[in-house]
CSV table of C-alpha atoms and ligand atoms in Angstrom, one decimal:
chain,number,residue,atom,x,y,z
A,901,MET,CA,11.8,156.7,173.7
A,902,GLU,CA,8.8,158.6,172.3
A,903,SER,CA,9.0,157.0,169.0
A,904,ASP,CA,9.4,153.5,170.5
A,905,VAL,CA,6.1,154.1,172.3
A,906,VAL,CA,4.4,155.3,169.1
A,907,PHE,CA,5.8,152.2,167.2
A,908,GLN,CA,4.5,149.8,169.9
A,909,ALA,CA,1.1,151.5,169.8
A,910,LEU,CA,0.8,151.4,166.0
A,911,GLU,CA,1.9,147.8,165.9
A,912,ARG,CA,-1.2,146.8,167.8
A,913,PHE,CA,-3.7,149.3,166.4
A,914,ALA,CA,-6.2,148.3,163.7
A,915,ILE,CA,-9.5,149.9,162.9
A,916,GLU,CA,-12.3,148.4,160.8
A,917,LEU,CA,-13.8,150.0,157.8
A,918,PRO,CA,-17.5,150.1,157.1
A,919,SER,CA,-18.6,148.8,153.7
A,920,TRP,CA,-21.4,151.4,153.6
A,921,GLY,CA,-18.9,154.2,153.9
A,922,PHE,CA,-17.8,153.6,150.3
A,923,ALA,CA,-21.2,153.7,148.6
A,924,ASN,CA,-23.3,156.8,147.8
A,925,THR,CA,-25.4,157.7,150.8
A,926,GLY,CA,-27.1,160.9,151.6
A,927,THR,CA,-28.9,163.0,154.1
A,928,ARG,CA,-32.6,162.5,154.4
A,929,PHE,CA,-33.1,165.4,152.0
A,930,GLY,CA,-31.2,163.9,149.1
A,931,LYS,CA,-27.9,162.5,147.8
A,932,PHE,CA,-25.1,164.2,146.0
A,933,VAL,CA,-23.8,161.5,143.9
A,934,GLN,CA,-20.0,160.8,143.6
A,935,ASP,CA,-19.0,159.2,140.3
A,936,ALA,CA,-16.3,157.1,142.0
A,937,ALA,CA,-18.4,155.7,144.8
A,938,ALA,CA,-18.7,151.9,145.1
A,939,THR,CA,-21.8,150.4,143.4
A,940,SER,CA,-21.4,146.8,144.6
A,941,THR,CA,-20.0,144.8,147.5
A,942,GLU,CA,-17.0,143.9,145.3
A,943,GLU,CA,-16.3,147.6,144.7
A,944,LYS,CA,-16.7,148.4,148.4
A,945,LEU,CA,-14.1,145.7,149.2
A,946,ALA,CA,-11.8,147.0,146.5
A,947,ASP,CA,-12.0,150.5,147.9
A,948,ALA,CA,-11.5,149.3,151.4
A,949,GLY,CA,-8.5,147.4,150.1
A,950,GLN,CA,-7.1,150.7,148.9
A,951,VAL,CA,-7.4,152.3,152.4
A,952,HIS,CA,-5.7,149.3,154.0
A,953,ALA,CA,-3.0,149.3,151.3
A,954,PHE,CA,-2.0,152.9,152.0
A,955,THR,CA,-2.5,153.1,155.7
A,956,GLY,CA,-1.6,149.5,156.8
A,957,CYS,CA,-4.1,149.7,159.7
A,958,CYS,CA,-7.5,148.7,158.2
A,959,PRO,CA,-7.3,145.0,157.6
A,960,THR,CA,-11.1,144.2,158.0
A,961,VAL,CA,-14.3,145.5,156.6
A,962,ALA,CA,-17.7,145.5,158.4
A,963,LEU,CA,-20.5,144.2,156.3
A,964,HIS,CA,-24.2,145.1,156.4
A,965,VAL,CA,-26.3,142.0,155.9
A,966,LYS,CA,-29.0,143.6,153.8
A,967,TRP,CA,-26.7,145.8,151.7
A,968,ASP,CA,-23.8,143.3,151.1
A,969,PHE,CA,-25.5,139.9,151.1
A,970,PRO,CA,-26.1,137.5,149.5
A,971,CYS,CA,-22.7,137.8,148.0
A,972,ALA,CA,-21.0,134.8,146.4
A,973,ASN,CA,-17.8,133.8,148.2
A,974,ILE,CA,-17.2,137.0,150.0
A,975,ARG,CA,-14.2,135.6,151.9
A,976,ALA,CA,-12.3,135.0,148.7
A,977,LEU,CA,-13.5,138.3,147.3
A,978,ALA,CA,-12.2,140.2,150.3
A,979,ALA,CA,-8.9,138.4,150.2
A,980,LYS,CA,-8.5,139.3,146.5
A,981,TYR,CA,-8.5,143.0,147.6
A,982,GLY,CA,-6.2,142.4,150.6
A,983,VAL,CA,-8.8,142.7,153.3
A,984,ALA,CA,-11.0,140.3,155.4
A,985,ALA,CA,-14.6,140.3,156.4
A,986,GLY,CA,-15.1,142.0,159.8
A,987,SER,CA,-18.1,142.5,161.9
A,988,ILE,CA,-21.5,141.5,160.6
A,989,ASN,CA,-24.3,144.0,160.9
A,990,PRO,CA,-27.8,142.7,160.7
A,991,ASN,CA,-30.4,145.1,159.3
A,992,LEU,CA,-33.6,145.4,161.1
A,993,PHE,CA,-34.6,148.9,160.1
A,994,GLU,CA,-35.4,149.0,156.5
A,995,ASP,CA,-38.0,146.4,155.8
A,996,GLN,CA,-41.7,147.5,155.8
A,997,ILE,CA,-42.6,145.1,158.5
A,998,TYR,CA,-40.3,146.9,160.9
A,999,LYS,CA,-42.3,150.2,160.8
A,1000,HIS,CA,-43.2,149.7,164.5
A,1001,GLY,CA,-40.1,147.9,165.6
A,1002,SER,CA,-38.2,144.6,165.2
A,1003,LEU,CA,-37.4,142.7,168.4
A,1004,GLY,CA,-39.6,145.3,170.2
A,1005,ASN,CA,-42.5,145.0,167.8
A,1006,PRO,CA,-45.9,144.4,169.5
A,1007,ASP,CA,-46.6,141.8,166.8
A,1008,ALA,CA,-45.1,138.4,167.9
A,1009,SER,CA,-44.8,137.2,164.3
A,1010,ILE,CA,-42.7,140.3,163.4
A,1011,ARG,CA,-40.5,139.7,166.5
A,1012,ALA,CA,-40.0,136.1,165.2
A,1013,GLU,CA,-39.0,137.5,161.8
A,1014,ALA,CA,-36.5,139.8,163.4
A,1015,LEU,CA,-35.1,136.9,165.4
A,1016,LYS,CA,-34.8,134.8,162.3
A,1017,HIS,CA,-32.8,137.6,160.6
A,1018,LEU,CA,-30.5,137.7,163.6
A,1019,ILE,CA,-29.9,134.0,163.6
A,1020,ASP,CA,-29.3,134.1,159.8
A,1021,SER,CA,-26.8,136.8,160.5
A,1022,VAL,CA,-25.0,134.6,163.1
A,1023,GLU,CA,-24.7,132.0,160.4
A,1024,ILE,CA,-23.4,134.5,157.9
A,1025,ALA,CA,-20.8,135.6,160.4
A,1026,GLN,CA,-19.8,132.0,160.9
A,1027,SER,CA,-19.4,131.6,157.1
A,1028,THR,CA,-17.3,134.7,156.7
A,1029,GLY,CA,-15.1,133.9,159.7
A,1030,SER,CA,-16.3,137.0,161.6
A,1031,ARG,CA,-16.2,137.0,165.3
A,1032,ASP,CA,-18.4,140.0,166.0
A,1033,LEU,CA,-22.0,140.9,165.2
A,1034,SER,CA,-22.8,144.5,165.7
A,1035,LEU,CA,-26.4,145.1,166.6
A,1036,TRP,CA,-28.1,148.4,166.2
A,1037,PHE,CA,-31.9,148.6,166.5
A,1038,ALA,CA,-33.9,151.5,165.3
A,1039,ASP,CA,-36.8,150.4,167.5
A,1040,GLY,CA,-38.7,153.1,169.4
A,1041,SER,CA,-41.8,155.2,169.2
A,1042,ASN,CA,-42.6,158.8,168.2
A,1043,PHE,CA,-45.5,159.6,170.5
A,1044,PRO,CA,-46.2,159.2,174.2
A,1045,GLY,CA,-48.6,156.5,175.1
A,1046,THR,CA,-48.2,154.6,171.8
A,1047,ALA,CA,-45.8,151.9,173.1
A,1048,ASN,CA,-45.5,149.8,176.2
A,1049,ILE,CA,-41.9,150.5,177.1
A,1050,ARG,CA,-41.5,147.8,179.7
A,1051,ALA,CA,-43.1,145.1,177.5
A,1052,ARG,CA,-40.7,146.0,174.7
A,1053,ARG,CA,-37.8,145.8,177.1
A,1054,GLY,CA,-38.8,142.3,177.9
A,1055,TRP,CA,-39.2,141.3,174.2
A,1056,PHE,CA,-35.7,142.7,173.6
A,1057,GLU,CA,-34.3,140.6,176.5
A,1058,GLU,CA,-36.0,137.5,175.1
A,1059,GLY,CA,-34.8,138.0,171.5
A,1060,LEU,CA,-31.3,138.8,172.4
A,1061,LYS,CA,-31.1,135.7,174.7
A,1062,ALA,CA,-32.4,133.6,171.8
A,1063,MET,CA,-29.8,135.0,169.5
A,1064,HIS,CA,-27.0,134.5,172.0
A,1065,ALA,CA,-27.9,130.8,172.2
A,1066,ARG,CA,-27.0,130.5,168.6
A,1067,LEU,CA,-23.5,132.0,168.9
A,1068,ALA,CA,-20.4,129.8,168.4
A,1069,PRO,CA,-18.1,129.8,171.5
A,1070,ASP,CA,-15.7,132.3,169.9
A,1071,GLN,CA,-18.4,134.7,168.6
A,1072,ARG,CA,-19.6,137.9,170.3
A,1073,MET,CA,-22.6,140.1,169.9
A,1074,LEU,CA,-22.2,143.8,170.5
A,1075,VAL,CA,-25.2,145.8,171.5
A,1076,GLU,CA,-25.2,149.4,170.2
A,1077,TYR,CA,-27.3,152.2,171.8
A,1078,LYS,CA,-28.5,155.5,170.4
A,1079,PRO,CA,-30.7,158.1,172.1
A,1080,PHE,CA,-32.9,159.1,169.2
A,1081,GLU,CA,-33.4,158.9,165.5
A,1082,PRO,CA,-35.3,157.5,163.7
A,1083,ALA,CA,-37.5,157.4,166.8
A,1084,PHE,CA,-38.1,160.7,168.5
A,1085,TYR,CA,-40.0,160.0,171.6
A,1086,HIS,CA,-38.5,156.8,173.0
A,1087,THR,CA,-35.8,154.5,171.7
A,1088,ASP,CA,-35.8,151.0,173.1
A,1089,ILE,CA,-32.0,150.9,173.5
A,1090,ALA,CA,-31.3,154.5,174.2
A,1091,ASP,CA,-28.1,154.6,176.3
A,1092,TRP,CA,-25.2,152.6,177.6
A,1093,GLY,CA,-27.0,151.5,180.7
A,1094,MET,CA,-29.8,149.9,178.7
A,1095,SER,CA,-27.2,148.2,176.4
A,1096,LEU,CA,-25.3,147.0,179.4
A,1097,LEU,CA,-28.3,145.5,181.1
A,1098,LEU,CA,-29.5,143.8,177.9
A,1099,ALA,CA,-26.0,142.5,177.1
A,1100,LYS,CA,-25.7,141.0,180.6
A,1101,ALA,CA,-29.1,139.5,180.3
A,1102,ALA,CA,-28.3,138.1,176.8
A,1103,GLY,CA,-25.3,136.0,177.9
A,1104,PRO,CA,-21.6,135.9,178.6
A,1105,GLN,CA,-20.6,136.6,174.9
A,1106,ALA,CA,-22.5,139.9,174.7
A,1107,ARG,CA,-20.9,143.3,175.1
A,1108,VAL,CA,-21.7,146.9,174.6
A,1109,LEU,CA,-20.9,148.8,171.5
A,1110,VAL,CA,-20.2,152.5,171.9
A,1111,ASP,CA,-20.9,154.7,168.8
A,1112,THR,CA,-19.3,158.0,169.6
A,1113,GLY,CA,-22.1,159.9,167.8
A,1114,HIS,CA,-24.8,158.3,169.8
A,1115,HIS,CA,-24.8,160.5,172.9
A,1116,TYR,CA,-26.5,163.6,174.1
A,1117,GLN,CA,-24.5,166.8,173.9
A,1118,ALA,CA,-22.0,167.2,176.8
A,1119,GLN,CA,-22.2,163.6,177.8
A,1120,ASN,CA,-18.8,162.3,179.1
A,1121,ILE,CA,-18.1,159.5,176.8
A,1122,GLU,CA,-14.7,158.6,178.3
A,1123,GLN,CA,-16.4,158.0,181.6
A,1124,ILE,CA,-18.8,155.6,180.0
A,1125,VAL,CA,-15.8,153.9,178.5
A,1126,ALA,CA,-14.1,153.7,181.9
A,1127,TRP,CA,-17.1,152.1,183.5
A,1128,LEU,CA,-17.6,149.6,180.7
A,1129,LEU,CA,-14.0,148.6,181.0
A,1130,ALA,CA,-14.3,148.2,184.7
A,1131,GLU,CA,-17.3,145.9,184.1
A,1132,ASN,CA,-15.5,144.0,181.3
A,1133,MET,CA,-18.4,144.9,179.1
A,1134,LEU,CA,-16.8,147.2,176.5
A,1135,GLY,CA,-17.0,145.2,173.2
A,1136,GLY,CA,-16.1,147.8,170.6
A,1137,PHE,CA,-16.5,151.3,169.1
A,1138,HIS,CA,-18.2,152.8,166.1
A,1139,PHE,CA,-16.0,155.9,165.6
A,1140,ASN,CA,-17.1,159.1,164.0
A,1141,ASP,CA,-17.2,162.7,165.0
A,1142,ARG,CA,-20.2,165.1,165.4
A,1143,ARG,CA,-21.2,168.6,166.2
A,1144,TYR,CA,-24.9,168.0,166.9
A,1145,ALA,CA,-26.2,164.5,166.8
A,1146,ASP,CA,-25.4,161.4,164.8
A,1147,ASP,CA,-23.6,163.4,162.2
A,1148,ASP,CA,-21.1,160.7,161.1
A,1149,LEU,CA,-18.4,163.2,160.4
A,1150,THR,CA,-14.7,162.4,160.0
A,1151,LEU,CA,-13.1,161.2,163.3
A,1152,GLY,CA,-11.3,164.0,165.0
A,1153,SER,CA,-12.6,166.7,162.7
A,1154,ILE,CA,-14.6,168.4,165.4
A,1155,ASP,CA,-13.1,167.3,168.7
A,1156,PRO,CA,-9.9,165.3,168.6
A,1157,TYR,CA,-9.3,165.8,172.3
A,1158,GLN,CA,-12.5,163.7,173.0
A,1159,VAL,CA,-11.1,160.8,171.0
A,1160,PHE,CA,-7.7,161.2,172.8
A,1161,ARG,CA,-9.5,161.0,176.2
A,1162,ILE,CA,-11.3,157.9,175.2
A,1163,PHE,CA,-8.0,156.2,174.1
A,1164,HIS,CA,-6.4,157.4,177.3
A,1165,GLU,CA,-8.9,155.6,179.4
A,1166,ILE,CA,-8.1,152.4,177.5
A,1167,HIS,CA,-4.4,152.8,177.8
A,1168,LEU,CA,-4.7,153.5,181.5
A,1169,PHE,CA,-6.9,150.4,182.0
A,1170,GLU,CA,-4.4,148.3,180.2
A,1171,TRP,CA,-1.5,149.7,182.2
A,1172,GLU,CA,-3.2,149.2,185.5
A,1173,THR,CA,-4.5,145.7,184.8
A,1174,GLY,CA,-1.5,144.6,182.8
A,1175,ALA,CA,-3.7,143.0,180.2
A,1176,PRO,CA,-4.8,144.2,176.8
A,1177,ALA,CA,-8.4,145.2,176.5
A,1178,ASP,CA,-10.3,143.1,173.9
A,1179,ILE,CA,-11.9,146.0,172.0
A,1180,ALA,CA,-13.1,146.1,168.3
A,1181,TYR,CA,-12.3,149.5,166.9
A,1182,MET,CA,-14.5,150.2,164.0
A,1183,ILE,CA,-15.4,153.3,161.9
A,1184,ASP,CA,-19.1,154.1,161.3
A,1185,GLN,CA,-19.1,157.1,159.0
A,1186,SER,CA,-20.9,158.0,155.8
A,1187,HIS,CA,-19.3,160.6,153.6
A,1188,ASN,CA,-21.6,162.6,151.5
A,1189,LEU,CA,-19.4,165.5,150.4
A,1190,LYS,CA,-15.7,164.5,150.7
A,1191,PRO,CA,-14.3,161.8,148.4
A,1192,LYS,CA,-15.0,158.6,150.2
A,1193,ILE,CA,-11.7,156.7,150.0
A,1194,GLU,CA,-9.7,159.8,150.9
A,1195,GLU,CA,-12.0,160.5,153.8
A,1196,MET,CA,-11.5,157.0,155.1
A,1197,ILE,CA,-7.7,157.3,154.8
A,1198,GLN,CA,-8.0,160.7,156.6
A,1199,THR,CA,-10.0,158.9,159.4
A,1200,ALA,CA,-7.6,156.0,159.7
A,1201,MET,CA,-4.7,158.5,160.0
A,1202,ALA,CA,-6.5,160.5,162.6
A,1203,ALA,CA,-7.2,157.4,164.6
A,1204,GLN,CA,-3.6,156.3,164.5
A,1205,GLU,CA,-2.4,159.8,165.6
A,1206,LEU,CA,-4.8,160.0,168.5
A,1207,PHE,CA,-4.2,156.4,169.7
A,1208,ALA,CA,-0.4,157.1,169.6
A,1209,LYS,CA,-0.7,160.4,171.4
A,1210,ALA,CA,-2.8,158.8,174.2
A,1211,ALA,CA,-0.1,156.1,174.5
A,1212,LEU,CA,2.4,158.8,175.3
A,1213,VAL,CA,0.7,159.9,178.6
A,1214,ASP,CA,3.1,159.4,181.4
A,1215,LEU,CA,0.8,157.2,183.4
A,1216,LYS,CA,3.1,156.8,186.4
A,1217,LYS,CA,3.5,160.5,186.7
A,1218,LEU,CA,-0.3,161.1,186.2
A,1219,ALA,CA,-1.1,158.6,189.0
A,1220,ALA,CA,1.3,160.3,191.4
A,1221,HIS,CA,-0.3,163.7,190.7
A,1222,GLN,CA,-3.8,162.3,191.1
A,1223,SER,CA,-2.9,160.7,194.4
A,1224,ARG,CA,-1.7,164.0,195.7
A,1225,ALA,CA,-4.6,165.9,194.1
A,1226,GLU,CA,-2.2,168.1,192.2
A,1227,LEU,CA,-4.8,169.3,189.8
A,1228,ILE,CA,-2.8,171.5,187.6
A,1229,ASP,CA,0.1,169.0,187.3
A,1230,ALA,CA,-2.3,166.1,186.5
A,1231,GLU,CA,-4.1,168.0,183.9
A,1232,GLU,CA,-0.9,169.4,182.3
A,1233,CYS,CA,0.5,165.8,182.3
A,1234,LEU,CA,-2.5,164.7,180.2
A,1235,LYS,CA,-2.4,167.7,177.9
A,1236,ALA,CA,1.3,167.3,177.4
A,1237,ALA,CA,0.8,164.0,175.5
A,1238,PHE,CA,-2.0,165.5,173.5
A,1239,SER,CA,0.3,168.3,172.3
A,1240,ILE,CA,3.2,166.0,171.1
A,1241,ASP,CA,3.5,165.9,167.3
A,1242,VAL,CA,3.5,162.2,166.7
A,1243,ARG,CA,3.5,162.5,162.9
A,1244,PRO,CA,7.2,162.1,162.4
A,1245,ALA,CA,7.2,158.9,164.4
A,1246,ILE,CA,4.2,157.7,162.4
A,1247,ARG,CA,6.0,158.4,159.2
A,1248,ALA,CA,8.9,156.4,160.4
A,1249,TRP,CA,6.6,153.6,161.3
A,1250,ARG,CA,5.2,153.7,157.8
A,1251,ARG,CA,8.6,153.6,156.2
A,1252,SER,CA,9.4,150.5,158.4
A,1253,LYS,CA,6.4,148.8,156.9
A,1254,GLY,CA,7.2,149.7,153.4
A,1255,LEU,CA,4.3,152.1,153.2
A,1256,ALA,CA,4.3,155.6,151.7
A,1257,GLU,CA,4.9,158.3,154.3
A,1258,SER,CA,1.8,160.2,153.2
A,1259,PRO,CA,-1.0,157.7,152.5
A,1260,LEU,CA,-3.2,160.5,151.1
A,1261,GLU,CA,-0.6,161.7,148.6
A,1262,ALA,CA,0.3,158.2,147.6
A,1263,PHE,CA,-3.4,157.3,147.0
A,1264,ARG,CA,-3.9,160.4,144.9
A,1265,ALA,CA,-0.9,159.6,142.8
A,1266,SER,CA,-2.2,156.1,142.1
A,1267,GLY,CA,-5.0,157.4,139.9
A,1268,TYR,CA,-7.4,154.9,141.4
A,1269,GLN,CA,-10.1,157.5,142.1
A,1270,GLU,CA,-10.1,158.8,138.5
A,1271,ARG,CA,-10.3,155.2,137.2
A,1272,ALA,CA,-13.2,154.4,139.5
A,1273,ALA,CA,-15.0,157.6,138.5
A,1274,ARG,CA,-14.7,156.6,134.8
A,1275,GLU,CA,-15.9,153.1,135.3
A,1276,ARG,CA,-18.6,153.7,137.8
A,1277,GLY,CA,-19.8,157.2,137.0
A,1278,GLU,CA,-22.8,156.3,134.8
A,1279,ARG,CA,-24.1,153.6,137.2
A,1280,ASN,CA,-23.8,156.1,140.1
A,1281,ARG,CA,-25.7,158.9,138.3
A,1282,ARG,CA,-28.5,156.6,137.5
A,1283,SER,CA,-29.2,156.0,141.2
A,1284,VAL,CA,-30.2,159.5,142.2
A,1285,ALA,CA,-33.4,159.5,144.2
A,1286,SER,CA,-35.4,162.5,145.5
A,1287,TYR,CA,-36.7,163.0,149.0
A,1288,ALA,CA,-40.4,163.3,148.2
B,1972,LIG,C1,-27.0,153.8,162.8
B,1972,LIG,C2,-26.0,153.1,163.6
B,1972,LIG,C3,-25.6,151.8,163.1
B,1972,LIG,C4,-25.4,151.8,161.6
B,1972,LIG,C5,-26.6,152.5,160.9
B,1972,LIG,C6,-26.4,152.6,159.4
B,1972,LIG,O1,-27.1,155.1,163.2
B,1972,LIG,O2,-24.9,153.9,163.9
B,1972,LIG,O3,-24.4,151.3,163.7
B,1972,LIG,O4,-25.3,150.5,161.1
B,1972,LIG,O5,-26.7,153.8,161.4
B,1973,LIG,MN1,-23.0,152.9,164.6
B,1974,LIG,MN1,-25.1,156.1,163.9
């Protein structure tokens, strides 16, 4: 029984890899370069292909417009490595013109540039066959009195509407929020309420994107998820874990119960409504210290485990306990599923797919990482930059 539920859960669970998670990235104080890191979009796709080949649950790769494009025939390139292009991420935070914002910039010509980039990104998404555009804006201000918060809100609404008008009927735009960083006084899209209002204003194909690292400490993320589901406005996730802020640590490394509770809200919604929720599960992590492909495999495995555990909650029983306000029984019912060891069932699922039981061990045995280090090491070492 249990393993049937786990099988069914894994059959429909896929999580998208971020291309930027395979390249050398750092903290704002510097980079520790890894010889094996990807140095081009082709290498990112090749590495992502490894993660999918060993886990069987990561068929798509999110691409960042500025870091991965232009790239000749990316569709064929992805296919060569056994993956497909996933969500397209515009980049409105690196160019010098965006120092004071993109869609929220007080300069109309810069807002127009930002909109142009968004429209170009919609076209890129059409050419790669990607349904979703994931939008994260770094816009905000550092000091009180320096920005007109309401005017900027209006410019965002305008810009997002104009972008929405360019979507093909099957495309979606996902509006991500984040409370702070890089701006430290106000951020234009700081929380899920702002994302929700802007997505609703933009048009019917806009949804909210929840990045698990983009909340204040102690915020109840699963409640946000439940509300967005109820509003039919949950578009997708950027999964990662954190201890303090947007730490981008391995999913489940700090608080696996949090991830389980999020998945539980989704399973519960689907059980109650009888319809699958249309949610894009994506990873948004950058790995500075652990080997990148291994950390991505570790993440995918953690996601599968937690998704499967959450599928094991006895929802009928839980509902009965809730209706009678049997607090201890309801809570124990939820926790019971969390404590089930689903790994044997997942290993059986892997066997049924012709995958190795341990993706990590199998990847290590392949020698891919050592080969990549030999081939890419010199290029990677040349790219070290200092903070100041
Ligand atoms: C942001 C946010 C975005 C990601 C960038 C690189 O904090 O999470 O989703 O694209 O980082
Ligand atoms: Mn994100
Ligand atoms: Mn982030």
